Short mmCIF file of C-alpha atoms in Angstrom, two decimals:
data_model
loop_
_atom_site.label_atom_id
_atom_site.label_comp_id
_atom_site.label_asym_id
_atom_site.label_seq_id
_atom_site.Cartn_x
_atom_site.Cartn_y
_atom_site.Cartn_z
CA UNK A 1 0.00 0.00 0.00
CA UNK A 2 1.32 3.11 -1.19
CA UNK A 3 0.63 6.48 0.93
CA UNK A 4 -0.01 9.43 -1.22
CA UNK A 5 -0.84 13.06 -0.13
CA UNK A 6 -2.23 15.46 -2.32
CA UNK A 7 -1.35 18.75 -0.74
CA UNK A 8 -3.54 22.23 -1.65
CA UNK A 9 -5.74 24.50 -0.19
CA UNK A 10 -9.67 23.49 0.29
CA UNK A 11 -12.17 25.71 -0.14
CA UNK A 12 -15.38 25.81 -2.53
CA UNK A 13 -13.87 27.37 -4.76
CA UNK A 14 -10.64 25.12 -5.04
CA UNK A 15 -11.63 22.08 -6.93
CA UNK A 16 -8.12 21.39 -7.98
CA UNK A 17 -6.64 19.68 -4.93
CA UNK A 18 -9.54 17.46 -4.87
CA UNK A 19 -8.76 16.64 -8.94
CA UNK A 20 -5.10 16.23 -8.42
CA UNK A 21 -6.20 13.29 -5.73
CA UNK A 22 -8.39 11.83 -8.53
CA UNK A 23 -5.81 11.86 -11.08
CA UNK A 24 -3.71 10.14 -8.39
CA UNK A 25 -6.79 7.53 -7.88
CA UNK A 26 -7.39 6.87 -11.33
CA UNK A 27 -3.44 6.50 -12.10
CA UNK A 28 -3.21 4.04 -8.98
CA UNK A 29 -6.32 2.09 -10.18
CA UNK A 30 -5.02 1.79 -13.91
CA UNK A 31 -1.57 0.06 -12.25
CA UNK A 32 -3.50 -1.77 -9.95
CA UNK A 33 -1.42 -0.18 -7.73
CA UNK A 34 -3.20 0.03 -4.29
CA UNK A 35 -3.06 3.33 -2.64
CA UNK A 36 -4.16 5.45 0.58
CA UNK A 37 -4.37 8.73 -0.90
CA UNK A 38 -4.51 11.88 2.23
CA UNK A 39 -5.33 15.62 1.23
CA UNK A 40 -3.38 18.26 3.42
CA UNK A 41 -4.97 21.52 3.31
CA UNK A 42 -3.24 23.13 6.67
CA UNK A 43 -1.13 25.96 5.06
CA UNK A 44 1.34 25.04 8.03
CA UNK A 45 1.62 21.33 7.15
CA UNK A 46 1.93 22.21 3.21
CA UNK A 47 4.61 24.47 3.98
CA UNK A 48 6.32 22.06 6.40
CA UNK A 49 7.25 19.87 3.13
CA UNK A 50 9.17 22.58 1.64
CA UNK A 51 6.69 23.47 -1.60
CA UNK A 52 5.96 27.19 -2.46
CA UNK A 53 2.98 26.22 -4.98
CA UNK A 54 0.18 23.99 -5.37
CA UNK A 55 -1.26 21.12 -5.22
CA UNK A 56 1.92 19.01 -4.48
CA UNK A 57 1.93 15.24 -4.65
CA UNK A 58 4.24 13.32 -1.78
CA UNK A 59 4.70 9.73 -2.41
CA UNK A 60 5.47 7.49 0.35
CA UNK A 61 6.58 10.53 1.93
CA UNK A 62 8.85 12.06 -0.86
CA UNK A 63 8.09 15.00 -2.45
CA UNK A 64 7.43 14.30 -6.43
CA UNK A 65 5.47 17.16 -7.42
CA UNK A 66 4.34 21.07 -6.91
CA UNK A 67 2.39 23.63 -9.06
CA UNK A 68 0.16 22.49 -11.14
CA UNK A 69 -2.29 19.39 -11.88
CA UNK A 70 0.25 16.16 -12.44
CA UNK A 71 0.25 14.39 -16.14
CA UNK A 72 -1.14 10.95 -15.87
CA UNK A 73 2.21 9.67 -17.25
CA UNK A 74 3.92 10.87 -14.85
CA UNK A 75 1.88 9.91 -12.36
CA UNK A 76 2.18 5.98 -13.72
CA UNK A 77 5.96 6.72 -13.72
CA UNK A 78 6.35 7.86 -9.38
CA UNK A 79 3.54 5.39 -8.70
CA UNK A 80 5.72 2.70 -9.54
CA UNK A 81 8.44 3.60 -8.68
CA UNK B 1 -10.72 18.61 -21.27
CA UNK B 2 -13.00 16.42 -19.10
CA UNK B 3 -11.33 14.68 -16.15
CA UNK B 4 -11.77 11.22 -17.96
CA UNK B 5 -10.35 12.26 -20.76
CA UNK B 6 -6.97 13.54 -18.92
CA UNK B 7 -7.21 10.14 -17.09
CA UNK B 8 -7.15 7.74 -20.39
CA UNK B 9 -4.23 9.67 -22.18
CA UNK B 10 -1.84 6.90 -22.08
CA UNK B 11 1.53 6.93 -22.42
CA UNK B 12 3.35 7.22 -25.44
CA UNK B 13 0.09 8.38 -27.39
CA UNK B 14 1.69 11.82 -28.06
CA UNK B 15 1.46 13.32 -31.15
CA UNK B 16 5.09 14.19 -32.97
CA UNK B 17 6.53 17.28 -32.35
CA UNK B 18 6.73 17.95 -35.57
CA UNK B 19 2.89 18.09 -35.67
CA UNK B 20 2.34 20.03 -32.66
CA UNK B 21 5.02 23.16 -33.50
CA UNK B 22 3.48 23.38 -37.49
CA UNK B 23 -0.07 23.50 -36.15
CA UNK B 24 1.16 26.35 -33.23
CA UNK B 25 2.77 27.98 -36.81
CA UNK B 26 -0.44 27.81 -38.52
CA UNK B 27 -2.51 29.27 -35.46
CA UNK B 28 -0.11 32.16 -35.31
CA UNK B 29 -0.82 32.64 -39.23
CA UNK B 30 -4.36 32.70 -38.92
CA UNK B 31 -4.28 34.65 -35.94
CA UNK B 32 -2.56 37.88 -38.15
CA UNK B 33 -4.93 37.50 -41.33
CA UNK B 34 -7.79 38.18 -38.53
CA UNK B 35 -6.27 40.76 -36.62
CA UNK B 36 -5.82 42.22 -40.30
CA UNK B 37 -9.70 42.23 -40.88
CA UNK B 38 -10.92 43.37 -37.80
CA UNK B 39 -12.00 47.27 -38.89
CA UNK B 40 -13.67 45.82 -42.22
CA UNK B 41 -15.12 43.28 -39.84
CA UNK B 42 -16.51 46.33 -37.45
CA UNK B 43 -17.75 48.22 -40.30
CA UNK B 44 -19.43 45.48 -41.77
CA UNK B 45 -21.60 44.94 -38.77
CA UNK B 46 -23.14 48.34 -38.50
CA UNK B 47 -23.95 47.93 -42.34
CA UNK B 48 -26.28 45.08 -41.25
CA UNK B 49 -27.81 46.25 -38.38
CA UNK B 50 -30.44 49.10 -38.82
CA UNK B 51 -28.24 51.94 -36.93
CA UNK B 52 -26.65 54.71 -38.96
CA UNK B 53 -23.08 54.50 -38.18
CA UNK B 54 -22.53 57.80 -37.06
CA UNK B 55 -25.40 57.70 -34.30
CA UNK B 56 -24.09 57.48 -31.01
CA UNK B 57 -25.47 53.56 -30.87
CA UNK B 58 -23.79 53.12 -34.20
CA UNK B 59 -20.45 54.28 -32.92
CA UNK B 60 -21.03 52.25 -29.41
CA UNK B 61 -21.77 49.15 -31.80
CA UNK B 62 -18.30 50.03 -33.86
CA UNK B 63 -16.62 50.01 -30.80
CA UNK B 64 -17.65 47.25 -29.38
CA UNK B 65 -17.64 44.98 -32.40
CA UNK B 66 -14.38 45.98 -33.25
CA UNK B 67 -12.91 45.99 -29.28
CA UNK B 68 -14.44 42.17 -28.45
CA UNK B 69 -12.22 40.39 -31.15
CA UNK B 70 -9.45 42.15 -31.27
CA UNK B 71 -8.80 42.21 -26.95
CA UNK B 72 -9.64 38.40 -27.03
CA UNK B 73 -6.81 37.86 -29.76
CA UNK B 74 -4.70 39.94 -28.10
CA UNK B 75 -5.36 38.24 -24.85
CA UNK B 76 -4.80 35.00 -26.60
CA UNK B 77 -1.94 35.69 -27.99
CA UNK B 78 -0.06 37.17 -24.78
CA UNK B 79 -1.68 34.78 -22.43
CA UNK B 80 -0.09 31.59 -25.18
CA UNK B 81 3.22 33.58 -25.13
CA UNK B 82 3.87 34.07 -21.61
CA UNK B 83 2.64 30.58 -20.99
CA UNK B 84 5.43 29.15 -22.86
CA UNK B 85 7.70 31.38 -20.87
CA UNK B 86 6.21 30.59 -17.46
CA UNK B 87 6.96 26.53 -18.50
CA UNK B 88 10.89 27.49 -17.87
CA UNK B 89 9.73 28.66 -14.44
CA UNK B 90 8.72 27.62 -11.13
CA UNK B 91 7.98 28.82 -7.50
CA UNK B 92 9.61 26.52 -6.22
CA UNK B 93 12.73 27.98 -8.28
CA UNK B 94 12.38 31.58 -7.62
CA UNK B 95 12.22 30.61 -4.33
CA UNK B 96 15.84 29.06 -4.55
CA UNK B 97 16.69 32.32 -6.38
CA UNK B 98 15.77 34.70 -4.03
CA UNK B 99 16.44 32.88 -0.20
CA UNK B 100 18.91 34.57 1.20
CA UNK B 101 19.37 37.73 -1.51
CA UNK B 102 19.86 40.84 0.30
CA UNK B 103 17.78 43.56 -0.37
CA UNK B 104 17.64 45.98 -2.61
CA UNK B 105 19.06 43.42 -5.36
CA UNK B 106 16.60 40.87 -3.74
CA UNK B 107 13.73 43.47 -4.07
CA UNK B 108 14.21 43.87 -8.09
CA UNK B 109 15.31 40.35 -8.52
CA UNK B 110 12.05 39.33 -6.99
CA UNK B 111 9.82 41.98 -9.11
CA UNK B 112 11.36 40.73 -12.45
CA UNK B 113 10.99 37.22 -11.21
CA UNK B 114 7.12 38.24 -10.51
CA UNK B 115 6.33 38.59 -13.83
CA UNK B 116 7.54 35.55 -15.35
CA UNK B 117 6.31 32.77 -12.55
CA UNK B 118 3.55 30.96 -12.44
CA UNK B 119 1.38 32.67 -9.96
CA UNK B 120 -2.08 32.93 -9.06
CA UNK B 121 -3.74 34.24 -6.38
CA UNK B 122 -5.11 31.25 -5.30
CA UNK B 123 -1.92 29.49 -3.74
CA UNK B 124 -0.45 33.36 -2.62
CA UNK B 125 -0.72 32.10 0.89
CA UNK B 126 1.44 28.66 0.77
CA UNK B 127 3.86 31.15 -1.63
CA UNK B 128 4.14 33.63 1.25
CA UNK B 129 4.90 30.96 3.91
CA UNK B 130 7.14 29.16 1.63
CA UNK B 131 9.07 31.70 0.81
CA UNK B 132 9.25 33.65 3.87
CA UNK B 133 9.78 30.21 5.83
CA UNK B 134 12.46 29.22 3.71
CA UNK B 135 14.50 32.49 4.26
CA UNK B 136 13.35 35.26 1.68
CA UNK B 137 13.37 38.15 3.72
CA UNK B 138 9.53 39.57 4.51
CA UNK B 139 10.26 42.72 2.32
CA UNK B 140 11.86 40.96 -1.01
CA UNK B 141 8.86 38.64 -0.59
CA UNK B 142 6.18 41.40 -0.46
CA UNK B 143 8.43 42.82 -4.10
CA UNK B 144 7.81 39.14 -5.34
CA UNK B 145 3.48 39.43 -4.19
CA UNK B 146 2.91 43.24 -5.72
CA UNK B 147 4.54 42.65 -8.84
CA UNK B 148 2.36 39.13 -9.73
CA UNK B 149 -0.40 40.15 -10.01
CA UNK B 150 0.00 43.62 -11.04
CA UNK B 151 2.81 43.09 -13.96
CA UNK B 152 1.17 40.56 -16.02
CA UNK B 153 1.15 39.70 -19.49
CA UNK B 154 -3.01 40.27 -19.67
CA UNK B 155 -2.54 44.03 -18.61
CA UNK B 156 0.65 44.41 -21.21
CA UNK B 157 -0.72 42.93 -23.76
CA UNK B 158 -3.85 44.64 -23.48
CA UNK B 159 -2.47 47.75 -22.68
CA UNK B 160 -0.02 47.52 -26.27
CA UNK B 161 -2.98 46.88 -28.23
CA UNK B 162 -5.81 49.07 -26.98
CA UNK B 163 -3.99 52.37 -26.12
CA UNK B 164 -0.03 51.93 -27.13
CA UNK B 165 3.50 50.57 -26.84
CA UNK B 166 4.32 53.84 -24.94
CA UNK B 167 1.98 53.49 -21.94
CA UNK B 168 2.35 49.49 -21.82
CA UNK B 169 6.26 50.68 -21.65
CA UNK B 170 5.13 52.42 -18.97
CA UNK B 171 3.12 50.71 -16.92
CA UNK B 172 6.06 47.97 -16.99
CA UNK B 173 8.58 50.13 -15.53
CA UNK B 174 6.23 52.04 -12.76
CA UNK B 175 4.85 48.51 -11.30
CA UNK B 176 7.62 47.34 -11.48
CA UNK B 177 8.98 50.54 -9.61
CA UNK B 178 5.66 50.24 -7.17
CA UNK B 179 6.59 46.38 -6.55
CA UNK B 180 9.95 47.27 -6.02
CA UNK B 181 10.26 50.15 -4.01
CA UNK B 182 7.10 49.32 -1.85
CA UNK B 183 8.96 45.97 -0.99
CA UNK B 184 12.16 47.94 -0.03
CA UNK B 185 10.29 50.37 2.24
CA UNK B 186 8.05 47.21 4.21
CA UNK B 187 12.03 45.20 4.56
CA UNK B 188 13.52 48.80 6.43
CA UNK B 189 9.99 48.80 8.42
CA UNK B 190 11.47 45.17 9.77
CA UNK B 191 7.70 44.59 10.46
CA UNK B 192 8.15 40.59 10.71
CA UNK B 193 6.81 40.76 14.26
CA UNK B 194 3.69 41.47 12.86
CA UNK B 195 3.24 38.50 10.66
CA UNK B 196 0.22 35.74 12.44
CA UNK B 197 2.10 34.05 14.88
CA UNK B 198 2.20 30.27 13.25
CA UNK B 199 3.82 31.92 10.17
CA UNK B 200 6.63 33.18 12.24
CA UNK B 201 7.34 29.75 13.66
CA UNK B 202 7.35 27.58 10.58
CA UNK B 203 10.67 26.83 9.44
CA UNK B 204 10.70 24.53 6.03
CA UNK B 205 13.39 23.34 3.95
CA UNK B 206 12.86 23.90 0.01
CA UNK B 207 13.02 20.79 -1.11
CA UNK B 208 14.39 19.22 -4.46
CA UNK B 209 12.05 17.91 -6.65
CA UNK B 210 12.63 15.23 -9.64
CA UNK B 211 13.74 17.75 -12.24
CA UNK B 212 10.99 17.84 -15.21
CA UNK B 213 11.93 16.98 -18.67
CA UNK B 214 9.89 19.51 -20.79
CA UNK B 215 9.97 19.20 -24.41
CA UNK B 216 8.87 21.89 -26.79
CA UNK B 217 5.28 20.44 -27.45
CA UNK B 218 5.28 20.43 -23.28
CA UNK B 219 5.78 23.60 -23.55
CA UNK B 220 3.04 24.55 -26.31
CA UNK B 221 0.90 22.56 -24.28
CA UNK B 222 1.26 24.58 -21.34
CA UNK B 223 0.60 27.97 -23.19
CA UNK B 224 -2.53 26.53 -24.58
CA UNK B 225 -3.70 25.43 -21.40
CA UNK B 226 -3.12 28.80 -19.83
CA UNK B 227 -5.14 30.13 -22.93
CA UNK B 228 -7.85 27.83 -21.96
CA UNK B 229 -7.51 28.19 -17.99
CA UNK B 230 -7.22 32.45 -18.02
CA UNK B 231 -9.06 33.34 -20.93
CA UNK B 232 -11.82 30.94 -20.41
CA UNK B 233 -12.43 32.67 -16.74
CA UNK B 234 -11.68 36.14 -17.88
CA UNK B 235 -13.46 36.50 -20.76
CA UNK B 236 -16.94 37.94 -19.10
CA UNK B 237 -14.99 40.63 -17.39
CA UNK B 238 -13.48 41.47 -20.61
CA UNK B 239 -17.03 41.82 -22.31
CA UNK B 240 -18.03 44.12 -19.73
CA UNK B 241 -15.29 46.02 -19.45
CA UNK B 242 -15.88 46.55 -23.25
CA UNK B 243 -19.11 47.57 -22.54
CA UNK B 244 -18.72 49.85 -20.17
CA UNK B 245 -15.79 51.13 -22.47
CA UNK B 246 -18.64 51.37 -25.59
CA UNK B 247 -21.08 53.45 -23.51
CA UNK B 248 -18.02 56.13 -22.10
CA UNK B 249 -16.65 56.46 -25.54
CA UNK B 250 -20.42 56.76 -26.84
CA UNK B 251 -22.52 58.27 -24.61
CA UNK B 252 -20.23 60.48 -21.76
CA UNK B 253 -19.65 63.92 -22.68
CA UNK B 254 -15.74 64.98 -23.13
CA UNK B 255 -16.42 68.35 -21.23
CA UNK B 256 -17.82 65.86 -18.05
CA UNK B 257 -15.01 63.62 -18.04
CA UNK B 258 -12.47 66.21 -18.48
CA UNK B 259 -13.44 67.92 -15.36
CA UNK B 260 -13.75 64.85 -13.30
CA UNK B 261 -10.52 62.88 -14.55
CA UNK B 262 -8.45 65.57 -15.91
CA UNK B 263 -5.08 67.09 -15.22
CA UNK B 264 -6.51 69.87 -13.34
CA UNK B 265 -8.47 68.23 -10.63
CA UNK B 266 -5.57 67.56 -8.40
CA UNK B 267 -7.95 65.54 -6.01
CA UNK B 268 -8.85 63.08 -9.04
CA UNK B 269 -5.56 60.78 -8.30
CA UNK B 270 -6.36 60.16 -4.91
CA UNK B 271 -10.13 59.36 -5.35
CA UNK B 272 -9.24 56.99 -8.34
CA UNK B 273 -6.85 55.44 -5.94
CA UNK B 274 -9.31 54.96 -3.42
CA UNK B 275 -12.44 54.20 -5.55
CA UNK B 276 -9.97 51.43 -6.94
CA UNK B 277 -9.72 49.55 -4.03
CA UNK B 278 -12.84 47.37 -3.21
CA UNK B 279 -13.30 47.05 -7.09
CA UNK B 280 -12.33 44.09 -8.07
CA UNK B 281 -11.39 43.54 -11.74
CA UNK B 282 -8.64 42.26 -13.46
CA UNK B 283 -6.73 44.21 -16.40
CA UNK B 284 -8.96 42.59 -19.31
CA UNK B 285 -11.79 44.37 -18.01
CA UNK B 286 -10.16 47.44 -16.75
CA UNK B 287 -8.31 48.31 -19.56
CA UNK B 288 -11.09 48.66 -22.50
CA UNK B 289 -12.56 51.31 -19.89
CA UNK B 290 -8.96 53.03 -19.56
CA UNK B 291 -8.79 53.29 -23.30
CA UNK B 292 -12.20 54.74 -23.79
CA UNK B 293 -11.34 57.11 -20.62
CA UNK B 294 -7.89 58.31 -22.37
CA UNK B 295 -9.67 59.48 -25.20
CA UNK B 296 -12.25 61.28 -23.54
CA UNK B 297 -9.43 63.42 -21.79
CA UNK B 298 -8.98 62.03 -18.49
CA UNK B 299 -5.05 62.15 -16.95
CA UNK B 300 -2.63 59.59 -17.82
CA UNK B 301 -2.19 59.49 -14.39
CA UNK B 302 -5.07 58.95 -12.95
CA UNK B 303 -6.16 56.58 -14.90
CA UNK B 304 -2.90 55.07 -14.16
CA UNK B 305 -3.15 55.20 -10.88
CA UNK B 306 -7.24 53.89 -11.08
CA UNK B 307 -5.86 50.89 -13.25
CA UNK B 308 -3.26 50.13 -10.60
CA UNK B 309 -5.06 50.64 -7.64
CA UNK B 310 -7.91 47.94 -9.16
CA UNK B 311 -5.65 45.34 -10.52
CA UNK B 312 -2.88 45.47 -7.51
CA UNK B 313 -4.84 46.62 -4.47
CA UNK B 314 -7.85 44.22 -4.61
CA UNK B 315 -9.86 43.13 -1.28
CA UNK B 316 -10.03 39.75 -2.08
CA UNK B 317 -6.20 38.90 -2.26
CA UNK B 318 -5.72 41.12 1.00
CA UNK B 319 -8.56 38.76 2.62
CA UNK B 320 -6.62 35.69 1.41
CA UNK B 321 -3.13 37.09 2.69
CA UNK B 322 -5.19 37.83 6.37
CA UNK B 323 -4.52 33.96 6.93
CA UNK B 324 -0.84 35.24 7.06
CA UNK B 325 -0.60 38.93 8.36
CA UNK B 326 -1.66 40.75 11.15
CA UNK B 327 -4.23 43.43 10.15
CA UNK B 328 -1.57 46.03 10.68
CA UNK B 329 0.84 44.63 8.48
CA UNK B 330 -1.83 44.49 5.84
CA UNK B 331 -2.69 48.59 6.78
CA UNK B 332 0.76 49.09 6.28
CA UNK B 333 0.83 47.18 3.27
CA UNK B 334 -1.87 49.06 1.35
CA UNK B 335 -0.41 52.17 2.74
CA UNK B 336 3.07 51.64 1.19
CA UNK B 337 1.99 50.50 -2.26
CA UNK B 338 -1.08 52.65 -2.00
CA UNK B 339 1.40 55.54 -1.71
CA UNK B 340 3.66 54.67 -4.56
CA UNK B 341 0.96 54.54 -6.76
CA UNK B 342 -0.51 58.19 -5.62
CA UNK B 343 3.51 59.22 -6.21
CA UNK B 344 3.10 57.63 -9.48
CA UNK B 345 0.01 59.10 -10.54
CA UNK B 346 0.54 62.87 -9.87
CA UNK B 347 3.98 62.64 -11.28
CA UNK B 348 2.55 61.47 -14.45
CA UNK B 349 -0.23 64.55 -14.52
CA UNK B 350 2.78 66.30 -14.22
CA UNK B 351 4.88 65.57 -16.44
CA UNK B 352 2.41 65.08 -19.33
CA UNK B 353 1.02 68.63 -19.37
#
């Protein structure tokens, strides 16, 4: 089981932390990959991994991604990783 | 593109580059032969509606027919170039640049950087606590937050088009002069005590990510989806603002506008300033009014200073940034810029008798 965080503000308005952890989901589900996928939306917390922009993607802890929505292809390529 | 749709791109289905930079070629083509035929294009509506042309509805109809088109190829166009040059940037990057600059350089380094990093508004508060965490002292960071949003390739671009290359010249070297000086003036205030207390505390690390391999269709990828992403949401304001711009150039008497906005009313700056604030708008539908205003003989200046105050000043970002600063930091911070752009408006009534 793979632990992925999907890190981004939440608000009504901001839809695209909640698609980044889809992409994630429907990456994961395409590798059969199984995953636990966590949003982080305390500014605090998102800071505390050391990225300026967002949403960020953290894989098993490691920081793979920051600033915009991730490419499925990449994705594919950290999931397995 | 629909969430599914992003999903099922699989790997390795990419069209060749070749492909991808003729079409962008082919775009840019077509995109001159219409800008060529917008004034025929104009004309040719008024023929077909029953107005006479030189009724004041006529004239509105001209200007608005003719203004729609050419500020949403413009907008196009600037939004598709600057994405492309926003793909060799990243916060996380100008962060790296900037930690630890002193400042003065670090105040202009971070007001050039502004312009040309991805930004929005949106993620201003995980910017400000990652950069400010991570070392960027308070002041070069506020540089880095004024210039964003105010320098952007919307209100250039516009700005070239609609009322010239002089006054887009302009306006790059006074925000950047507000975003830089302003930023300078909050770092001597040494007002970090005054940040929310949590923000003071945090202490992060910038951390390396994988580099990204970018090829050139990445890159014309990226400028088409910040076509899609910013004109797509600013395209209403941009109607209205062309609106509102059809009715003053139409409809409100020179003589009226003259006396409000002109040179002579010294008080105009200030109000513009002020009247700017709580409007929110962003340059595509602020600058079809500043055009219409200029030739109706309001100030350079003050309508300067009004476009400024709107576009850089805006309630919303200063409720965003409240998660972060005290409320007297953010008094102070509206007073500084707030200031420069007063400085900057009377100057220009000034100078431009």
């Amino acid at each position: 089981m793979k632990n992925v965080k999907v890190l981004g503000p939440a608000c009504k308005t901001c839809t695209t932390t909640a698609t980044a952890a889809q992409l994630v989901q429907i990456a994961a589900d395409k590798l059969g990959i199984p995953v636990e996928i966590e949003t982080v939306t305390d500014y605090a917390a998102i800071a505390g991994y050391g990225i300026v922009s967002t949403p960020g993607i953290v894989i098993d802890g490691k920081v793979v991604h920051a600033g915009s929505l991730p490419k499925q292809d990449d994705l594919v390529r950290w999931l397995v990783a | 593109m629909t969430l599914q749709s992003i999903g099922e791109r699989t790997p390795g289905a990419a069209p060749s580059a070749a492909k991808w930079i003729g079409w962008t070629g082919v775009a840019l083509v077509l995109w001159g032969l219409i800008y060529s035929q917008l004034a025929p294009f104009a004309d040719w509506v008024v023929t077909v509606l029953p107005v006479r042309p030189d009724s004041p509805l006529g004239a509105a109809i001209v200007f608005f027919a003719y203004d729609t088109p050419k500020v949403l190829l413009l907008l196009t166009l600037a939004v598709f170039g600057m994405g492309v040059i926003r793909s060799f940037f990243s916060p996380e990057r100008t962060r790296a640049l900037l930690a630890g600059k002193r400042e003065g350089v670090g105040n202009l380094l971070a007001a050039g950087l502004g312009i040309v990093t991805p930004f929005c508004s949106c993620s201003a508060v995980p910017l400000f606590i990652g950069f400010v965490g991570a070392g960027v002292p308070l002041g070069v960071t506020f540089s880095f937050l004024i210039s964003a949003p105010m320098v952007n390739e919307v209100a250039l671009g516009l700005l070239f088009g609609l009322v010239g290359w002089k006054v887009a010249l302009v306006y790059l070297g006074f925000g950047l002069g507000v975003a830089i000086v302003s930023g300078w003036v909050i770092g001597r205030l040494h007002l970090e005590r005054w940040l929310e207390e949590w923000v003071r505390n945090i202490r992060t690390t910038a951390v390396a990510l994988p580099p990204e391999k970018l090829t050139a269709v990445d890159r014309i990828k990226t400028g088409v989806d910040s076509v899609r992403d910013i004109v797509g949401k600013v395209w209403p304001w941009m109607m209205a603002g062309i609106a509102a711009g059809a009715f003053i150039h139409s409809y409100v008497p020179t003589s009226l506008l003259a006396t409000i906005m002109g040179k002579d009313s010294w008080w105009s700056v200030p109000a513009a300033v002020l009247i700017g604030i709580p409007m929110y708008s962003n340059a595509a539908g602020i600058i079809p009014v500043v055009q219409a205003l200029l030739a109706k003989g309001a100030a350079l200046g003050t309508v300067l200073a009004f476009m400024m105050s709107v576009i850089a000043l805006s309630l919303p970002e200063m409720i965003i940034l409240r998660k972060v600063l005290s409320i007297r930091l953010i008094a102070v911070f509206v007073g500084v810029v707030g200031t420069g752009i007063l400085a900057i408006g009377f100057l220009f009534n000034a100078l431009f008798q």
